[in-house]
Tab-separated table of C-alpha atoms in Angstrom:
chain	number	residue	atom	x	y	z
A	16	SER	CA	-22.310	127.965	65.837
A	17	GLN	CA	-20.324	130.634	64.056
A	18	GLN	CA	-18.111	132.722	66.274
A	19	GLY	CA	-17.395	135.400	63.718
A	20	GLU	CA	-19.889	137.231	61.546
A	21	GLU	CA	-18.855	139.441	58.666
A	22	ASP	CA	-20.658	142.543	57.506
A	23	PRO	CA	-21.661	143.351	54.820
A	24	GLN	CA	-22.456	140.053	53.126
A	25	ALA	CA	-21.580	141.537	49.746
A	26	LEU	CA	-19.719	144.602	48.546
A	27	SER	CA	-19.283	145.999	45.035
A	28	ILE	CA	-16.749	148.752	44.405
A	29	GLN	CA	-14.917	150.429	41.551
A	30	GLU	CA	-11.274	149.634	40.918
A	31	GLY	CA	-9.111	152.031	42.903
A	32	GLU	CA	-11.624	152.512	45.692
A	33	ASN	CA	-11.169	151.214	49.202
A	34	ALA	CA	-13.109	148.232	50.537
A	35	THR	CA	-13.977	147.894	54.197
A	36	MET	CA	-15.569	144.907	55.856
A	37	ASN	CA	-16.248	144.157	59.475
A	38	CYS	CA	-16.231	141.115	61.694
A	39	SER	CA	-17.942	140.677	65.044
A	40	TYR	CA	-17.367	137.795	67.407
A	41	LYS	CA	-18.836	136.546	70.653
A	42	THR	CA	-16.223	135.246	73.073
A	43	SER	CA	-12.737	136.212	74.172
A	44	ILE	CA	-10.073	135.265	71.674
A	45	ASN	CA	-6.372	134.643	71.285
A	46	ASN	CA	-6.095	135.826	67.709
A	47	LEU	CA	-8.250	136.959	64.835
A	48	GLN	CA	-7.329	136.096	61.298
A	49	TRP	CA	-8.538	137.157	57.884
A	50	TYR	CA	-8.625	134.851	54.874
A	51	ARG	CA	-9.383	135.313	51.192
A	52	GLN	CA	-11.036	132.749	48.955
A	53	ASN	CA	-11.116	133.021	45.217
A	54	SER	CA	-13.929	131.235	43.455
A	55	GLY	CA	-13.378	127.477	43.390
A	56	ARG	CA	-10.212	127.624	45.477
A	57	GLY	CA	-9.128	127.067	49.049
A	58	LEU	CA	-8.745	129.799	51.627
A	59	VAL	CA	-5.568	131.830	51.694
A	60	HIS	CA	-4.317	133.381	54.908
A	61	LEU	CA	-4.012	137.170	54.727
A	62	ILE	CA	-3.187	138.470	58.160
A	63	LEU	CA	-3.273	137.558	61.843
A	64	ILE	CA	-3.809	140.059	64.630
A	65	ARG	CA	-3.281	139.088	68.240
A	66	SER	CA	-5.674	140.042	71.008
A	67	ASN	CA	-3.171	142.521	72.458
A	68	GLU	CA	-2.724	144.319	69.138
A	69	ARG	CA	-4.979	147.100	67.868
A	70	GLU	CA	-3.864	147.567	64.298
A	71	LYS	CA	-1.798	145.744	61.749
A	72	HIS	CA	-0.750	146.431	58.185
A	73	SER	CA	0.320	144.184	55.355
A	74	GLY	CA	0.769	145.791	51.968
A	75	ARG	CA	-2.606	147.246	50.975
A	76	LEU	CA	-4.339	145.562	53.902
A	77	ARG	CA	-5.096	147.229	57.209
A	78	VAL	CA	-6.703	145.305	60.037
A	79	THR	CA	-7.994	146.759	63.276
A	80	LEU	CA	-9.127	144.929	66.384
A	81	ASP	CA	-11.295	146.287	69.182
A	82	THR	CA	-11.538	143.633	71.876
A	83	SER	CA	-13.873	145.772	74.003
A	84	LYS	CA	-16.413	145.716	71.160
A	85	LYS	CA	-15.431	142.229	70.006
A	86	SER	CA	-15.014	143.463	66.478
A	87	SER	CA	-12.425	143.737	63.719
A	88	SER	CA	-12.271	145.472	60.385
A	89	LEU	CA	-10.363	144.718	57.203
A	90	LEU	CA	-9.564	147.580	54.853
A	91	ILE	CA	-8.257	146.955	51.361
A	92	THR	CA	-6.893	150.138	49.867
A	93	ALA	CA	-6.694	150.985	46.155
A	94	SER	CA	-8.603	147.867	45.181
A	95	ARG	CA	-7.805	145.901	42.049
A	96	ALA	CA	-9.820	143.452	39.979
A	97	ALA	CA	-7.697	140.677	41.464
A	98	ASP	CA	-9.097	141.515	44.905
A	99	THR	CA	-12.461	140.118	43.800
A	100	ALA	CA	-13.001	137.265	46.250
A	101	SER	CA	-14.756	136.259	49.447
A	102	TYR	CA	-13.168	137.359	52.689
A	103	PHE	CA	-13.566	135.522	55.969
A	104	CYS	CA	-12.628	136.330	59.505
A	105	ALA	CA	-11.710	133.519	61.859
A	106	THR	CA	-11.198	133.477	65.580
A	107	ASP	CA	-9.662	131.012	67.987
A	108	ALA	CA	-10.988	130.997	71.506
A	109	ILE	CA	-8.574	131.083	74.398
A	110	SER	CA	-6.885	127.687	75.001
A	111	ASP	CA	-8.291	126.329	71.778
A	112	TYR	CA	-6.612	125.523	68.474
A	113	LYS	CA	-9.877	125.408	66.571
A	114	LEU	CA	-10.798	128.306	64.313
A	115	SER	CA	-14.386	129.444	63.932
A	116	PHE	CA	-15.295	131.174	60.689
A	117	GLY	CA	-17.975	133.605	59.683
A	118	ALA	CA	-20.039	133.286	56.510
A	119	GLY	CA	-17.838	135.778	54.677
A	120	THR	CA	-18.058	139.007	52.705
A	121	THR	CA	-18.099	138.715	48.927
A	122	VAL	CA	-16.206	141.582	47.327
A	123	THR	CA	-16.552	142.435	43.657
A	124	VAL	CA	-14.157	144.972	42.180
A	125	ARG	CA	-15.430	146.470	38.927
A	126	ALA	CA	-12.943	147.542	36.284
B	12	ASP	CA	1.105	126.355	50.761
B	13	ALA	CA	1.724	124.089	53.741
B	14	GLY	CA	2.235	120.961	51.709
B	15	ILE	CA	-1.403	119.861	51.832
B	16	THR	CA	-2.881	117.549	49.232
B	17	GLN	CA	-6.507	116.471	49.196
B	18	SER	CA	-7.875	113.510	47.270
B	19	PRO	CA	-10.070	113.030	45.451
B	20	ARG	CA	-10.636	116.593	44.319
B	21	HIS	CA	-14.021	115.788	42.812
B	22	LYS	CA	-16.345	112.880	43.461
B	23	VAL	CA	-19.927	111.945	42.691
B	24	THR	CA	-21.357	109.148	44.772
B	25	GLU	CA	-24.713	107.559	45.454
B	26	THR	CA	-26.769	107.926	48.609
B	27	GLY	CA	-25.946	105.254	51.150
B	28	THR	CA	-22.431	104.502	49.955
B	29	PRO	CA	-19.360	105.082	52.131
B	30	VAL	CA	-16.899	107.728	51.012
B	31	THR	CA	-13.397	108.473	52.253
B	32	LEU	CA	-11.569	111.715	51.648
B	33	ARG	CA	-7.853	111.858	52.231
B	34	CYS	CA	-5.718	114.732	53.432
B	35	HIS	CA	-1.958	114.373	53.153
B	36	GLN	CA	0.569	116.866	54.512
B	37	THR	CA	4.317	116.861	54.152
B	38	GLU	CA	5.432	119.293	56.855
B	39	ASN	CA	4.838	117.345	60.051
B	40	HIS	CA	2.090	119.603	61.387
B	41	ARG	CA	0.544	118.322	64.565
B	42	TYR	CA	-2.958	119.768	64.189
B	43	MET	CA	-5.187	118.841	61.268
B	44	TYR	CA	-8.803	119.717	60.547
B	45	TRP	CA	-11.687	118.857	58.275
B	46	TYR	CA	-14.148	121.621	57.432
B	47	ARG	CA	-17.140	121.699	55.144
B	48	GLN	CA	-18.218	124.812	53.294
B	49	ASP	CA	-21.792	125.474	52.279
B	50	PRO	CA	-23.473	128.631	50.973
B	51	GLY	CA	-24.601	130.865	53.821
B	52	HIS	CA	-22.773	128.853	56.462
B	53	GLY	CA	-19.156	129.685	55.893
B	54	LEU	CA	-16.796	126.969	57.056
B	55	ARG	CA	-17.916	124.569	59.736
B	56	LEU	CA	-15.574	122.270	61.595
B	57	ILE	CA	-16.337	118.555	61.258
B	58	HIS	CA	-13.491	116.886	63.132
B	59	TYR	CA	-9.968	117.745	64.090
B	60	SER	CA	-6.847	115.952	65.226
B	61	TYR	CA	-4.148	117.031	67.644
B	62	GLY	CA	-1.848	114.081	67.027
B	63	VAL	CA	-1.647	110.510	65.830
B	64	LYS	CA	-4.758	108.653	66.971
B	65	ASP	CA	-5.938	111.788	68.820
B	66	THR	CA	-9.109	113.199	67.305
B	67	ASP	CA	-12.127	115.119	68.466
B	68	LYS	CA	-15.481	116.266	67.163
B	69	GLY	CA	-16.274	119.658	65.741
B	70	GLU	CA	-19.639	121.326	65.442
B	71	VAL	CA	-21.045	119.193	62.575
B	72	SER	CA	-19.619	115.723	63.203
B	73	ASP	CA	-22.766	113.600	62.848
B	74	GLY	CA	-22.448	111.164	59.954
B	75	TYR	CA	-18.669	111.558	59.757
B	76	SER	CA	-15.739	109.702	61.231
B	77	VAL	CA	-12.011	110.361	61.019
B	78	SER	CA	-8.787	108.512	61.483
B	79	ARG	CA	-5.191	109.543	61.862
B	80	SER	CA	-2.852	106.575	61.952
B	81	LYS	CA	0.210	108.620	60.986
B	82	THR	CA	1.140	112.267	61.216
B	83	GLU	CA	0.880	112.994	57.528
B	84	ASP	CA	-2.566	111.547	56.794
B	85	PHE	CA	-5.982	112.541	58.097
B	86	LEU	CA	-8.904	110.626	56.635
B	87	LEU	CA	-12.533	111.725	56.654
B	88	THR	CA	-15.159	109.024	56.130
B	89	LEU	CA	-18.815	109.494	55.382
B	90	GLU	CA	-20.178	106.247	56.695
B	91	SER	CA	-23.356	106.294	54.577
B	92	ALA	CA	-23.469	109.345	52.348
B	93	THR	CA	-26.612	111.476	52.263
B	94	SER	CA	-27.607	114.320	49.965
B	95	SER	CA	-27.132	116.774	52.853
B	96	GLN	CA	-23.445	115.900	52.778
B	97	THR	CA	-23.061	117.323	49.293
B	98	SER	CA	-20.515	120.024	49.993
B	99	VAL	CA	-16.992	121.226	49.533
B	100	TYR	CA	-14.640	119.698	52.071
B	101	PHE	CA	-11.451	121.423	53.116
B	102	CYS	CA	-8.571	119.957	55.004
B	103	ALA	CA	-6.418	122.333	57.008
B	104	VAL	CA	-3.360	122.294	59.242
B	105	THR	CA	-2.157	124.617	61.959
B	106	ALA	CA	1.297	126.061	61.562
B	107	GLN	CA	2.140	126.792	65.176
B	108	SER	CA	5.329	128.468	64.085
B	109	SER	CA	3.130	131.115	62.448
B	110	GLY	CA	1.057	131.892	65.520
B	111	ASN	CA	-1.648	129.319	64.885
B	112	THR	CA	-2.212	130.327	61.294
B	113	ILE	CA	-4.308	127.713	59.542
B	114	TYR	CA	-3.424	126.671	56.019
B	115	PHE	CA	-5.985	125.071	53.763
B	116	GLY	CA	-5.922	122.493	51.029
B	117	GLU	CA	-7.594	123.137	47.702
B	118	GLY	CA	-10.815	121.363	48.611
B	119	SER	CA	-12.713	118.236	47.644
B	120	TRP	CA	-16.028	118.697	45.857
B	121	LEU	CA	-18.429	115.922	46.834
B	122	THR	CA	-21.826	115.408	45.252
B	123	VAL	CA	-24.185	112.798	46.709
B	124	VAL	CA	-26.965	111.824	44.296
């Protein structure tokens, strides 16, 4: 079963706007990671946030983690057409090297 | 890029035939994984390996077997392909030096007709 679930399933925004997507998970975790997948390609790692961290930044990406609510959010600021992709959150349960993925959020950035 | 190569990248096969997908990595990663990706399901773990000859089942392992006879190669075999196994298959490795970040190959598109 999927550990992480992203919301919304799809998101369409204008270039320059911010995009926010959320991830909820069920069990205690070591880390939460976000990945991007362009159409027809493999997944690319974006950012990892550890369970003892609350916020992390990488370029135009901002990730938050609320372990009490078992949720995370990914914010992409000043979106570009190249940000059009599917975004997945993935969690690894404590003492486990396996990642569980959600079904993803498909983001479309309109020019 | 964690030095992962998948082969074949595209394959069409007939129902009932065996199929083997190969994952090759060049960076001596200990952990390797096979996932399948289907619309509406995200990525689901088929099998994984935590060392040579050490493998274990994931959540959708029925109809699949794996082998890892050397560190760099992780093979996924569909013993008798079925149409429900039409999917995109991704190999991945864990880079423990990067805090358990998983790096993915480019995928193998398999169609079972």
